[in-house]
Amino acid sequence: MDVYNLTTVTQFILIGLSDLPVVRYPLFVAFIIIYQITLLGNGAILLAIVTERKLQTPMYYLLANLSLLDIFCPSATVPKMLKNLLTEDHSISFVGCALQLYFLVALAGTEVFLLAVMAYDRYVAICFPLRYSLIMTKVRCVQLLFGTWAAGFLNSFLHTMSTFNLSFCKSNRVNQYYCDIPPVVALSCSSTYTAEMLVLVVGGILGIGAFLTTLISYIYIVSTILKIQSVEGKRKAFSTCASHLLVVFLFYGTAIFTYIRPSSNQHSPARDRLISMLYATITPMLNPIIYSLRNTEVKGVFRKFFHLRVISQKT
């Protein structure tokens, strides 16, 4: 192909659910409700941790950061998706696509690392309860949190730079409702070897490392819990990590479904994109619900808030 005949892409078209126009408006209502519940639920968790002194411990500092990520991550994609559902204009500028991809990959990567740190925190709490306050100090907690956010954003910077240094001169139709690495790289008319290898090597090493940290931590946790003689002791030990374990299963289950599952031959691509949208938006909504229902301290704080509100309304 003659290089002078190449057309440089200045904007992308997010396909989303443009080929399922019948469900646009019902989906708009559903997703805006999900998004509002996500903001309210995670905001409530943050408010409880900030205002309640007994929740100001390393475990809940980590949970506060998870709630922040569950607010920021859908906020990188859902507002644009809602706009696309209401209007015929599904375009996003080249810079806008790059920024969306950067923040989405950064926030998702940070959550992977944070889940590993949270698993390590529960490992120390259950396997070394007497030394927990010495190991998981507030300074250590801040250091771990800084490391997770820095690793997530630096990792995303590498992937974003390698992705958008490619030449885009073919189709500009992104086969997703947001800008992500696989559908954007698929549009390139230049060699994608470097970008793909960066995802496999850097993303693979960091992602697998975080996953193994989480997995090994829970292997030790389960082993320690099984050694406890009393049923009540086992129940109390398991209750301290049950919420986080559910969140881990939900997060990795969503990631596997979105990125690793084989393409469906029975359903249309639009149907697959719809399912991916539901998984990506529902997970951040469920996390605060899981912690509210499974964590006795968080439930106690919420009961206290509701009790004070009822009293204030009566007076």
PDB file of C-alpha atoms in Angstrom:
ATOM      1  CA  MET A   1       0.000   0.000   0.000  1.00  0.00           C
ATOM      2  CA  ASP A   2       1.307   3.436  -0.888  1.00  0.00           C
ATOM      3  CA  VAL A   3       2.077   5.373   2.271  1.00  0.00           C
ATOM      4  CA  TYR A   4       0.778   8.565   0.712  1.00  0.00           C
ATOM      5  CA  ASN A   5      -2.668   7.034   0.201  1.00  0.00           C
ATOM      6  CA  LEU A   6      -3.077   6.145   3.879  1.00  0.00           C
ATOM      7  CA  THR A   7      -5.768   8.024   5.764  1.00  0.00           C
ATOM      8  CA  THR A   8      -4.861   8.892   9.334  1.00  0.00           C
ATOM      9  CA  VAL A   9      -7.587   8.151  11.878  1.00  0.00           C
ATOM     10  CA  THR A  10      -8.537  11.238  13.925  1.00  0.00           C
ATOM     11  CA  GLN A  11     -11.491   9.711  15.739  1.00  0.00           C
ATOM     12  CA  PHE A  12     -12.945   6.321  16.545  1.00  0.00           C
ATOM     13  CA  ILE A  13     -16.498   4.997  16.445  1.00  0.00           C
ATOM     14  CA  LEU A  14     -17.561   2.975  19.486  1.00  0.00           C
ATOM     15  CA  ILE A  15     -19.884   0.316  18.091  1.00  0.00           C
ATOM     16  CA  GLY A  16     -21.362  -0.570  21.474  1.00  0.00           C
ATOM     17  CA  LEU A  17     -24.930  -1.709  20.887  1.00  0.00           C
ATOM     18  CA  SER A  18     -25.555   0.230  17.669  1.00  0.00           C
ATOM     19  CA  ASP A  19     -26.654  -3.024  16.025  1.00  0.00           C
ATOM     20  CA  LEU A  20     -29.263  -3.621  18.784  1.00  0.00           C
ATOM     21  CA  PRO A  21     -31.262  -0.362  18.571  1.00  0.00           C
ATOM     22  CA  VAL A  22     -34.419  -1.878  20.067  1.00  0.00           C
ATOM     23  CA  VAL A  23     -32.886  -2.228  23.532  1.00  0.00           C
ATOM     24  CA  ARG A  24     -31.175   1.186  23.658  1.00  0.00           C
ATOM     25  CA  TYR A  25     -33.636   3.001  25.909  1.00  0.00           C
ATOM     26  CA  PRO A  26     -34.334   0.132  28.345  1.00  0.00           C
ATOM     27  CA  LEU A  27     -30.575  -0.333  28.679  1.00  0.00           C
ATOM     28  CA  PHE A  28     -30.073   3.387  29.287  1.00  0.00           C
ATOM     29  CA  VAL A  29     -32.508   3.224  32.226  1.00  0.00           C
ATOM     30  CA  ALA A  30     -30.931   0.007  33.554  1.00  0.00           C
ATOM     31  CA  PHE A  31     -27.347   1.264  33.348  1.00  0.00           C
ATOM     32  CA  ILE A  32     -28.059   4.676  34.839  1.00  0.00           C
ATOM     33  CA  ILE A  33     -29.730   2.954  37.817  1.00  0.00           C
ATOM     34  CA  ILE A  34     -26.760   0.562  38.176  1.00  0.00           C
ATOM     35  CA  TYR A  35     -24.318   3.486  37.957  1.00  0.00           C
ATOM     36  CA  GLN A  36     -26.175   5.508  40.607  1.00  0.00           C
ATOM     37  CA  ILE A  37     -26.322   2.512  42.957  1.00  0.00           C
ATOM     38  CA  THR A  38     -22.574   2.018  42.387  1.00  0.00           C
ATOM     39  CA  LEU A  39     -21.821   5.639  43.305  1.00  0.00           C
ATOM     40  CA  LEU A  40     -24.111   5.611  46.342  1.00  0.00           C
ATOM     41  CA  GLY A  41     -22.940   2.223  47.645  1.00  0.00           C
ATOM     42  CA  ASN A  42     -19.228   2.902  47.332  1.00  0.00           C
ATOM     43  CA  GLY A  43     -19.721   6.474  48.562  1.00  0.00           C
ATOM     44  CA  ALA A  44     -21.457   5.087  51.659  1.00  0.00           C
ATOM     45  CA  ILE A  45     -18.522   2.733  52.324  1.00  0.00           C
ATOM     46  CA  LEU A  46     -16.084   5.667  52.018  1.00  0.00           C
ATOM     47  CA  LEU A  47     -18.216   7.841  54.310  1.00  0.00           C
ATOM     48  CA  ALA A  48     -18.434   5.088  56.928  1.00  0.00           C
ATOM     49  CA  ILE A  49     -14.653   4.563  56.951  1.00  0.00           C
ATOM     50  CA  VAL A  50     -13.862   8.283  57.083  1.00  0.00           C
ATOM     51  CA  THR A  51     -16.348   9.119  59.855  1.00  0.00           C
ATOM     52  CA  GLU A  52     -16.162   6.001  62.063  1.00  0.00           C
ATOM     53  CA  ARG A  53     -12.981   5.867  64.123  1.00  0.00           C
ATOM     54  CA  LYS A  54     -13.018   2.105  64.704  1.00  0.00           C
ATOM     55  CA  LEU A  55     -12.926   1.517  60.932  1.00  0.00           C
ATOM     56  CA  GLN A  56      -9.740   3.538  60.512  1.00  0.00           C
ATOM     57  CA  THR A  57      -7.448   0.513  60.361  1.00  0.00           C
ATOM     58  CA  PRO A  58      -5.253  -0.896  57.538  1.00  0.00           C
ATOM     59  CA  MET A  59      -7.939  -3.371  56.462  1.00  0.00           C
ATOM     60  CA  TYR A  60     -10.509  -0.613  55.987  1.00  0.00           C
ATOM     61  CA  TYR A  61      -8.010   1.771  54.382  1.00  0.00           C
ATOM     62  CA  LEU A  62      -7.574  -0.917  51.722  1.00  0.00           C
ATOM     63  CA  LEU A  63     -11.353  -1.263  51.437  1.00  0.00           C
ATOM     64  CA  ALA A  64     -11.672   2.520  51.030  1.00  0.00           C
ATOM     65  CA  ASN A  65      -9.272   2.367  48.090  1.00  0.00           C
ATOM     66  CA  LEU A  66     -11.294  -0.474  46.559  1.00  0.00           C
ATOM     67  CA  SER A  67     -14.405   1.703  46.829  1.00  0.00           C
ATOM     68  CA  LEU A  68     -12.551   4.576  45.164  1.00  0.00           C
ATOM     69  CA  LEU A  69     -11.574   2.292  42.292  1.00  0.00           C
ATOM     70  CA  ASP A  70     -15.153   1.027  42.012  1.00  0.00           C
ATOM     71  CA  ILE A  71     -16.275   4.653  41.595  1.00  0.00           C
ATOM     72  CA  PHE A  72     -13.514   5.721  39.186  1.00  0.00           C
ATOM     73  CA  CYS A  73     -13.443   2.618  36.957  1.00  0.00           C
ATOM     74  CA  PRO A  74     -17.080   2.702  35.733  1.00  0.00           C
ATOM     75  CA  SER A  75     -16.876   6.503  35.584  1.00  0.00           C
ATOM     76  CA  ALA A  76     -14.237   6.097  32.859  1.00  0.00           C
ATOM     77  CA  THR A  77     -16.700   4.305  30.560  1.00  0.00           C
ATOM     78  CA  VAL A  78     -20.333   4.522  31.716  1.00  0.00           C
ATOM     79  CA  PRO A  79     -21.036   8.279  31.079  1.00  0.00           C
ATOM     80  CA  LYS A  80     -19.833   7.948  27.471  1.00  0.00           C
ATOM     81  CA  MET A  81     -21.790   4.714  27.084  1.00  0.00           C
ATOM     82  CA  LEU A  82     -24.974   6.387  28.364  1.00  0.00           C
ATOM     83  CA  LYS A  83     -24.488   9.256  25.892  1.00  0.00           C
ATOM     84  CA  ASN A  84     -24.028   6.770  23.037  1.00  0.00           C
ATOM     85  CA  LEU A  85     -27.220   4.948  24.007  1.00  0.00           C
ATOM     86  CA  LEU A  86     -29.211   8.189  23.755  1.00  0.00           C
ATOM     87  CA  THR A  87     -27.652   9.738  20.649  1.00  0.00           C
ATOM     88  CA  GLU A  88     -26.655   8.670  17.156  1.00  0.00           C
ATOM     89  CA  ASP A  89     -23.158  10.091  17.606  1.00  0.00           C
ATOM     90  CA  HIS A  90     -20.911   7.234  18.795  1.00  0.00           C
ATOM     91  CA  SER A  91     -17.629   8.947  17.957  1.00  0.00           C
ATOM     92  CA  ILE A  92     -14.750   9.582  20.324  1.00  0.00           C
ATOM     93  CA  SER A  93     -11.680  11.630  19.478  1.00  0.00           C
ATOM     94  CA  PHE A  94      -8.248  10.039  19.130  1.00  0.00           C
ATOM     95  CA  VAL A  95      -7.057  11.788  22.307  1.00  0.00           C
ATOM     96  CA  GLY A  96     -10.307  10.970  24.111  1.00  0.00           C
ATOM     97  CA  CYS A  97      -9.918   7.293  23.215  1.00  0.00           C
ATOM     98  CA  ALA A  98      -6.300   7.300  24.418  1.00  0.00           C
ATOM     99  CA  LEU A  99      -7.272   8.928  27.733  1.00  0.00           C
ATOM    100  CA  GLN A 100     -10.180   6.531  28.262  1.00  0.00           C
ATOM    101  CA  LEU A 101      -7.953   3.526  27.592  1.00  0.00           C
ATOM    102  CA  TYR A 102      -5.220   4.898  29.856  1.00  0.00           C
ATOM    103  CA  PHE A 103      -7.462   5.471  32.863  1.00  0.00           C
ATOM    104  CA  LEU A 104      -9.429   2.259  32.352  1.00  0.00           C
ATOM    105  CA  VAL A 105      -6.308   0.070  32.164  1.00  0.00           C
ATOM    106  CA  ALA A 106      -4.679   1.999  35.029  1.00  0.00           C
ATOM    107  CA  LEU A 107      -7.673   1.626  37.340  1.00  0.00           C
ATOM    108  CA  ALA A 108      -8.291  -2.030  36.441  1.00  0.00           C
ATOM    109  CA  GLY A 109      -4.585  -2.799  36.937  1.00  0.00           C
ATOM    110  CA  THR A 110      -4.547  -0.985  40.275  1.00  0.00           C
ATOM    111  CA  GLU A 111      -7.518  -3.086  41.386  1.00  0.00           C
ATOM    112  CA  VAL A 112      -5.660  -6.291  40.490  1.00  0.00           C
ATOM    113  CA  PHE A 113      -2.711  -5.210  42.656  1.00  0.00           C
ATOM    114  CA  LEU A 114      -4.990  -3.957  45.432  1.00  0.00           C
ATOM    115  CA  LEU A 115      -6.819  -7.290  45.646  1.00  0.00           C
ATOM    116  CA  ALA A 116      -3.418  -8.966  46.078  1.00  0.00           C
ATOM    117  CA  VAL A 117      -2.494  -6.539  48.877  1.00  0.00           C
ATOM    118  CA  MET A 118      -5.880  -7.132  50.541  1.00  0.00           C
ATOM    119  CA  ALA A 119      -5.279 -10.890  50.354  1.00  0.00           C
ATOM    120  CA  TYR A 120      -1.854 -10.409  51.970  1.00  0.00           C
ATOM    121  CA  ASP A 121      -3.481  -8.294  54.695  1.00  0.00           C
ATOM    122  CA  ARG A 122      -5.965 -11.098  55.469  1.00  0.00           C
ATOM    123  CA  TYR A 123      -3.112 -13.642  55.373  1.00  0.00           C
ATOM    124  CA  VAL A 124      -1.207 -11.707  58.047  1.00  0.00           C
ATOM    125  CA  ALA A 125      -4.376 -11.174  60.121  1.00  0.00           C
ATOM    126  CA  ILE A 126      -5.320 -14.873  60.166  1.00  0.00           C
ATOM    127  CA  CYS A 127      -1.937 -16.611  60.063  1.00  0.00           C
ATOM    128  CA  PHE A 128      -0.067 -14.166  62.351  1.00  0.00           C
ATOM    129  CA  PRO A 129      -2.781 -12.483  64.463  1.00  0.00           C
ATOM    130  CA  LEU A 130      -0.456 -11.553  67.333  1.00  0.00           C
ATOM    131  CA  ARG A 131       2.009  -9.844  64.978  1.00  0.00           C
ATOM    132  CA  TYR A 132      -0.604  -8.211  62.733  1.00  0.00           C
ATOM    133  CA  SER A 133      -0.362  -4.744  64.295  1.00  0.00           C
ATOM    134  CA  LEU A 134       3.440  -4.871  64.008  1.00  0.00           C
ATOM    135  CA  ILE A 135       3.470  -5.994  60.367  1.00  0.00           C
ATOM    136  CA  MET A 136       0.511  -4.047  58.921  1.00  0.00           C
ATOM    137  CA  THR A 137       1.266  -0.633  60.368  1.00  0.00           C
ATOM    138  CA  LYS A 138      -0.298   2.500  58.906  1.00  0.00           C
ATOM    139  CA  VAL A 139       3.058   3.405  57.337  1.00  0.00           C
ATOM    140  CA  ARG A 140       3.321  -0.053  55.717  1.00  0.00           C
ATOM    141  CA  CYS A 141      -0.274   0.258  54.524  1.00  0.00           C
ATOM    142  CA  VAL A 142       0.424   3.636  52.884  1.00  0.00           C
ATOM    143  CA  GLN A 143       3.547   2.210  51.220  1.00  0.00           C
ATOM    144  CA  LEU A 144       1.594  -0.742  49.814  1.00  0.00           C
ATOM    145  CA  LEU A 145      -1.200   1.525  48.583  1.00  0.00           C
ATOM    146  CA  PHE A 146       1.251   3.883  46.912  1.00  0.00           C
ATOM    147  CA  GLY A 147       2.880   0.889  45.231  1.00  0.00           C
ATOM    148  CA  THR A 148      -0.423  -0.453  43.903  1.00  0.00           C
ATOM    149  CA  TRP A 149      -1.515   2.882  42.408  1.00  0.00           C
ATOM    150  CA  ALA A 150       1.953   3.625  40.985  1.00  0.00           C
ATOM    151  CA  ALA A 151       2.247   0.148  39.437  1.00  0.00           C
ATOM    152  CA  GLY A 152      -1.242   0.371  37.931  1.00  0.00           C
ATOM    153  CA  PHE A 153      -0.687   3.779  36.323  1.00  0.00           C
ATOM    154  CA  LEU A 154       2.881   3.077  35.132  1.00  0.00           C
ATOM    155  CA  ASN A 155       1.765  -0.219  33.613  1.00  0.00           C
ATOM    156  CA  SER A 156      -1.086   1.566  31.827  1.00  0.00           C
ATOM    157  CA  PHE A 157       1.276   4.280  30.548  1.00  0.00           C
ATOM    158  CA  LEU A 158       3.424   1.643  28.820  1.00  0.00           C
ATOM    159  CA  HIS A 159       0.411  -0.045  27.204  1.00  0.00           C
ATOM    160  CA  THR A 160      -1.214   3.231  26.152  1.00  0.00           C
ATOM    161  CA  MET A 161       1.962   4.547  24.543  1.00  0.00           C
ATOM    162  CA  SER A 162       2.605   1.294  22.666  1.00  0.00           C
ATOM    163  CA  THR A 163      -1.025   1.093  21.504  1.00  0.00           C
ATOM    164  CA  PHE A 164      -1.378   4.650  20.235  1.00  0.00           C
ATOM    165  CA  ASN A 165       2.055   4.729  18.613  1.00  0.00           C
ATOM    166  CA  LEU A 166       0.584   2.320  16.068  1.00  0.00           C
ATOM    167  CA  SER A 167      -0.650   3.549  12.684  1.00  0.00           C
ATOM    168  CA  PHE A 168      -4.417   3.558  12.236  1.00  0.00           C
ATOM    169  CA  CYS A 169      -5.440   3.829   8.611  1.00  0.00           C
ATOM    170  CA  LYS A 170      -8.086   1.140   8.148  1.00  0.00           C
ATOM    171  CA  SER A 171     -11.431   1.013   9.902  1.00  0.00           C
ATOM    172  CA  ASN A 172     -11.997   3.272  12.896  1.00  0.00           C
ATOM    173  CA  ARG A 173     -14.875   1.215  14.307  1.00  0.00           C
ATOM    174  CA  VAL A 174     -13.961  -0.071  17.785  1.00  0.00           C
ATOM    175  CA  ASN A 175     -15.748  -3.358  18.427  1.00  0.00           C
ATOM    176  CA  GLN A 176     -16.639  -2.450  22.002  1.00  0.00           C
ATOM    177  CA  TYR A 177     -18.519   0.249  23.938  1.00  0.00           C
ATOM    178  CA  TYR A 178     -15.240   1.732  25.243  1.00  0.00           C
ATOM    179  CA  CYS A 179     -11.622   1.990  24.093  1.00  0.00           C
ATOM    180  CA  ASP A 180      -9.673  -1.056  25.221  1.00  0.00           C
ATOM    181  CA  ILE A 181      -6.345  -2.495  24.097  1.00  0.00           C
ATOM    182  CA  PRO A 182      -7.515  -5.556  22.065  1.00  0.00           C
ATOM    183  CA  PRO A 183     -10.198  -3.823  19.922  1.00  0.00           C
ATOM    184  CA  VAL A 184      -8.013  -0.738  19.318  1.00  0.00           C
ATOM    185  CA  VAL A 185      -4.899  -2.748  18.411  1.00  0.00           C
ATOM    186  CA  ALA A 186      -7.051  -4.787  16.009  1.00  0.00           C
ATOM    187  CA  LEU A 187      -7.615  -1.601  13.947  1.00  0.00           C
ATOM    188  CA  SER A 188      -3.915  -0.965  13.323  1.00  0.00           C
ATOM    189  CA  CYS A 189      -2.472  -1.229   9.810  1.00  0.00           C
ATOM    190  CA  SER A 190       1.109  -1.402  11.113  1.00  0.00           C
ATOM    191  CA  SER A 191       2.895  -4.189  12.963  1.00  0.00           C
ATOM    192  CA  THR A 192       1.264  -4.864  16.336  1.00  0.00           C
ATOM    193  CA  TYR A 193       3.998  -7.232  17.533  1.00  0.00           C
ATOM    194  CA  THR A 194       5.484  -4.832  20.114  1.00  0.00           C
ATOM    195  CA  ALA A 195       2.107  -3.839  21.579  1.00  0.00           C
ATOM    196  CA  GLU A 196       0.936  -7.457  21.758  1.00  0.00           C
ATOM    197  CA  MET A 197       4.199  -8.672  23.308  1.00  0.00           C
ATOM    198  CA  LEU A 198       4.037  -5.861  25.875  1.00  0.00           C
ATOM    199  CA  VAL A 199       0.576  -7.020  26.908  1.00  0.00           C
ATOM    200  CA  LEU A 200       1.718 -10.648  27.092  1.00  0.00           C
ATOM    201  CA  VAL A 201       5.037 -10.057  28.872  1.00  0.00           C
ATOM    202  CA  VAL A 202       4.566  -7.010  31.115  1.00  0.00           C
ATOM    203  CA  GLY A 203       0.828  -7.437  31.677  1.00  0.00           C
ATOM    204  CA  GLY A 204       1.275 -11.187  32.042  1.00  0.00           C
ATOM    205  CA  ILE A 205       4.091 -10.960  34.602  1.00  0.00           C
ATOM    206  CA  LEU A 206       2.344  -8.308  36.715  1.00  0.00           C
ATOM    207  CA  GLY A 207      -1.118  -9.857  36.395  1.00  0.00           C
ATOM    208  CA  ILE A 208       0.016 -13.418  37.077  1.00  0.00           C
ATOM    209  CA  GLY A 209       2.223 -12.197  39.934  1.00  0.00           C
ATOM    210  CA  ALA A 210      -0.733 -10.425  41.573  1.00  0.00           C
ATOM    211  CA  PHE A 211      -3.006 -13.424  40.987  1.00  0.00           C
ATOM    212  CA  LEU A 212      -0.471 -15.855  42.477  1.00  0.00           C
ATOM    213  CA  THR A 213      -0.020 -13.581  45.507  1.00  0.00           C
ATOM    214  CA  THR A 214      -3.784 -13.667  46.043  1.00  0.00           C
ATOM    215  CA  LEU A 215      -4.022 -17.416  45.443  1.00  0.00           C
ATOM    216  CA  ILE A 216      -1.075 -18.380  47.684  1.00  0.00           C
ATOM    217  CA  SER A 217      -2.324 -16.068  50.452  1.00  0.00           C
ATOM    218  CA  TYR A 218      -5.694 -17.833  50.443  1.00  0.00           C
ATOM    219  CA  ILE A 219      -4.102 -21.283  50.343  1.00  0.00           C
ATOM    220  CA  TYR A 220      -2.296 -20.409  53.594  1.00  0.00           C
ATOM    221  CA  ILE A 221      -5.447 -18.779  55.000  1.00  0.00           C
ATOM    222  CA  VAL A 222      -7.611 -21.858  54.309  1.00  0.00           C
ATOM    223  CA  SER A 223      -4.892 -24.144  55.687  1.00  0.00           C
ATOM    224  CA  THR A 224      -4.707 -22.087  58.894  1.00  0.00           C
ATOM    225  CA  ILE A 225      -8.500 -21.974  59.302  1.00  0.00           C
ATOM    226  CA  LEU A 226      -8.791 -25.752  58.898  1.00  0.00           C
ATOM    227  CA  LYS A 227      -6.299 -26.220  61.747  1.00  0.00           C
ATOM    228  CA  ILE A 228      -8.510 -24.282  64.179  1.00  0.00           C
ATOM    229  CA  GLN A 229     -10.219 -26.758  66.523  1.00  0.00           C
ATOM    230  CA  SER A 230     -13.432 -24.930  67.476  1.00  0.00           C
ATOM    231  CA  VAL A 231     -16.282 -24.365  65.035  1.00  0.00           C
ATOM    232  CA  GLU A 232     -16.781 -20.850  66.397  1.00  0.00           C
ATOM    233  CA  GLY A 233     -13.100 -20.071  65.862  1.00  0.00           C
ATOM    234  CA  LYS A 234     -13.299 -21.258  62.262  1.00  0.00           C
ATOM    235  CA  ARG A 235     -16.431 -19.193  61.680  1.00  0.00           C
ATOM    236  CA  LYS A 236     -14.839 -16.022  63.063  1.00  0.00           C
ATOM    237  CA  ALA A 237     -11.642 -16.538  61.067  1.00  0.00           C
ATOM    238  CA  PHE A 238     -13.532 -17.191  57.840  1.00  0.00           C
ATOM    239  CA  SER A 239     -15.809 -14.188  58.393  1.00  0.00           C
ATOM    240  CA  THR A 240     -12.788 -11.859  58.352  1.00  0.00           C
ATOM    241  CA  CYS A 241     -11.916 -12.809  54.759  1.00  0.00           C
ATOM    242  CA  ALA A 242     -15.230 -14.035  53.273  1.00  0.00           C
ATOM    243  CA  SER A 243     -16.156 -10.638  51.819  1.00  0.00           C
ATOM    244  CA  HIS A 244     -12.793 -10.172  50.145  1.00  0.00           C
ATOM    245  CA  LEU A 245     -12.857 -13.739  48.792  1.00  0.00           C
ATOM    246  CA  LEU A 246     -16.252 -13.116  47.163  1.00  0.00           C
ATOM    247  CA  VAL A 247     -14.959  -9.874  45.625  1.00  0.00           C
ATOM    248  CA  VAL A 248     -11.895 -11.719  44.262  1.00  0.00           C
ATOM    249  CA  PHE A 249     -14.063 -14.416  42.663  1.00  0.00           C
ATOM    250  CA  LEU A 250     -16.330 -11.748  41.168  1.00  0.00           C
ATOM    251  CA  PHE A 251     -13.431  -9.693  39.784  1.00  0.00           C
ATOM    252  CA  TYR A 252     -11.482 -12.571  38.226  1.00  0.00           C
ATOM    253  CA  GLY A 253     -14.660 -14.236  36.997  1.00  0.00           C
ATOM    254  CA  THR A 254     -15.578 -11.037  35.171  1.00  0.00           C
ATOM    255  CA  ALA A 255     -12.071 -10.663  33.725  1.00  0.00           C
ATOM    256  CA  ILE A 256     -12.023 -14.266  32.490  1.00  0.00           C
ATOM    257  CA  PHE A 257     -15.469 -13.897  30.925  1.00  0.00           C
ATOM    258  CA  THR A 258     -14.564 -10.614  29.203  1.00  0.00           C
ATOM    259  CA  TYR A 259     -11.041 -11.357  27.945  1.00  0.00           C
ATOM    260  CA  ILE A 260     -10.308 -15.083  28.062  1.00  0.00           C
ATOM    261  CA  ARG A 261     -13.540 -16.851  27.108  1.00  0.00           C
ATOM    262  CA  PRO A 262     -13.782 -18.119  23.504  1.00  0.00           C
ATOM    263  CA  SER A 263     -15.936 -16.237  21.026  1.00  0.00           C
ATOM    264  CA  SER A 264     -19.499 -17.420  20.962  1.00  0.00           C
ATOM    265  CA  ASN A 265     -20.755 -19.015  17.758  1.00  0.00           C
ATOM    266  CA  GLN A 266     -24.338 -19.103  18.929  1.00  0.00           C
ATOM    267  CA  HIS A 267     -24.748 -15.425  19.822  1.00  0.00           C
ATOM    268  CA  SER A 268     -24.169 -12.269  17.851  1.00  0.00           C
ATOM    269  CA  PRO A 269     -21.195  -9.985  18.648  1.00  0.00           C
ATOM    270  CA  ALA A 270     -23.714  -7.417  19.933  1.00  0.00           C
ATOM    271  CA  ARG A 271     -25.074  -9.983  22.399  1.00  0.00           C
ATOM    272  CA  ASP A 272     -21.541 -10.706  23.622  1.00  0.00           C
ATOM    273  CA  ARG A 273     -20.838  -6.967  24.020  1.00  0.00           C
ATOM    274  CA  LEU A 274     -24.064  -6.566  25.993  1.00  0.00           C
ATOM    275  CA  ILE A 275     -23.067  -9.354  28.387  1.00  0.00           C
ATOM    276  CA  SER A 276     -19.615  -7.774  28.787  1.00  0.00           C
ATOM    277  CA  MET A 277     -21.249  -4.430  29.577  1.00  0.00           C
ATOM    278  CA  LEU A 278     -23.411  -6.015  32.246  1.00  0.00           C
ATOM    279  CA  TYR A 279     -20.474  -7.797  33.863  1.00  0.00           C
ATOM    280  CA  ALA A 280     -18.263  -4.682  33.825  1.00  0.00           C
ATOM    281  CA  THR A 281     -20.901  -2.423  35.394  1.00  0.00           C
ATOM    282  CA  ILE A 282     -22.496  -4.832  37.857  1.00  0.00           C
ATOM    283  CA  THR A 283     -19.249  -5.869  39.589  1.00  0.00           C
ATOM    284  CA  PRO A 284     -18.470  -2.395  41.070  1.00  0.00           C
ATOM    285  CA  MET A 285     -22.096  -2.177  42.199  1.00  0.00           C
ATOM    286  CA  LEU A 286     -21.979  -5.537  44.011  1.00  0.00           C
ATOM    287  CA  ASN A 287     -18.724  -4.964  45.912  1.00  0.00           C
ATOM    288  CA  PRO A 288     -20.158  -2.517  48.502  1.00  0.00           C
ATOM    289  CA  ILE A 289     -23.257  -4.715  48.837  1.00  0.00           C
ATOM    290  CA  ILE A 290     -21.046  -7.737  49.600  1.00  0.00           C
ATOM    291  CA  TYR A 291     -19.070  -5.837  52.242  1.00  0.00           C
ATOM    292  CA  SER A 292     -22.259  -4.377  53.727  1.00  0.00           C
ATOM    293  CA  LEU A 293     -23.921  -7.781  54.071  1.00  0.00           C
ATOM    294  CA  ARG A 294     -20.907  -9.886  55.054  1.00  0.00           C
ATOM    295  CA  ASN A 295     -18.896  -7.521  57.280  1.00  0.00           C
ATOM    296  CA  THR A 296     -20.338  -7.129  60.788  1.00  0.00           C
ATOM    297  CA  GLU A 297     -18.417  -3.913  61.550  1.00  0.00           C
ATOM    298  CA  VAL A 298     -19.596  -2.192  58.367  1.00  0.00           C
ATOM    299  CA  LYS A 299     -23.155  -3.387  59.039  1.00  0.00           C
ATOM    300  CA  GLY A 300     -22.905  -2.008  62.574  1.00  0.00           C
ATOM    301  CA  VAL A 301     -21.814   1.409  61.315  1.00  0.00           C
ATOM    302  CA  PHE A 302     -24.653   1.533  58.773  1.00  0.00           C
ATOM    303  CA  ARG A 303     -27.176   0.544  61.482  1.00  0.00           C
ATOM    304  CA  LYS A 304     -25.806   3.331  63.656  1.00  0.00           C
ATOM    305  CA  PHE A 305     -26.196   5.868  60.827  1.00  0.00           C
ATOM    306  CA  PHE A 306     -29.766   4.763  60.095  1.00  0.00           C
ATOM    307  CA  HIS A 307     -30.635   4.785  63.809  1.00  0.00           C
ATOM    308  CA  LEU A 308     -29.297   8.334  64.233  1.00  0.00           C
ATOM    309  CA  ARG A 309     -31.178   9.460  61.114  1.00  0.00           C
ATOM    310  CA  VAL A 310     -34.456   7.977  62.399  1.00  0.00           C
ATOM    311  CA  ILE A 311     -33.950   9.712  65.746  1.00  0.00           C
ATOM    312  CA  SER A 312     -33.137  13.055  64.065  1.00  0.00           C
ATOM    313  CA  GLN A 313     -36.283  12.796  61.919  1.00  0.00           C
ATOM    314  CA  LYS A 314     -38.467  12.143  64.972  1.00  0.00           C
ATOM    315  CA  THR A 315     -37.106  15.122  66.921  1.00  0.00           C
TER     316      THR A 315
END
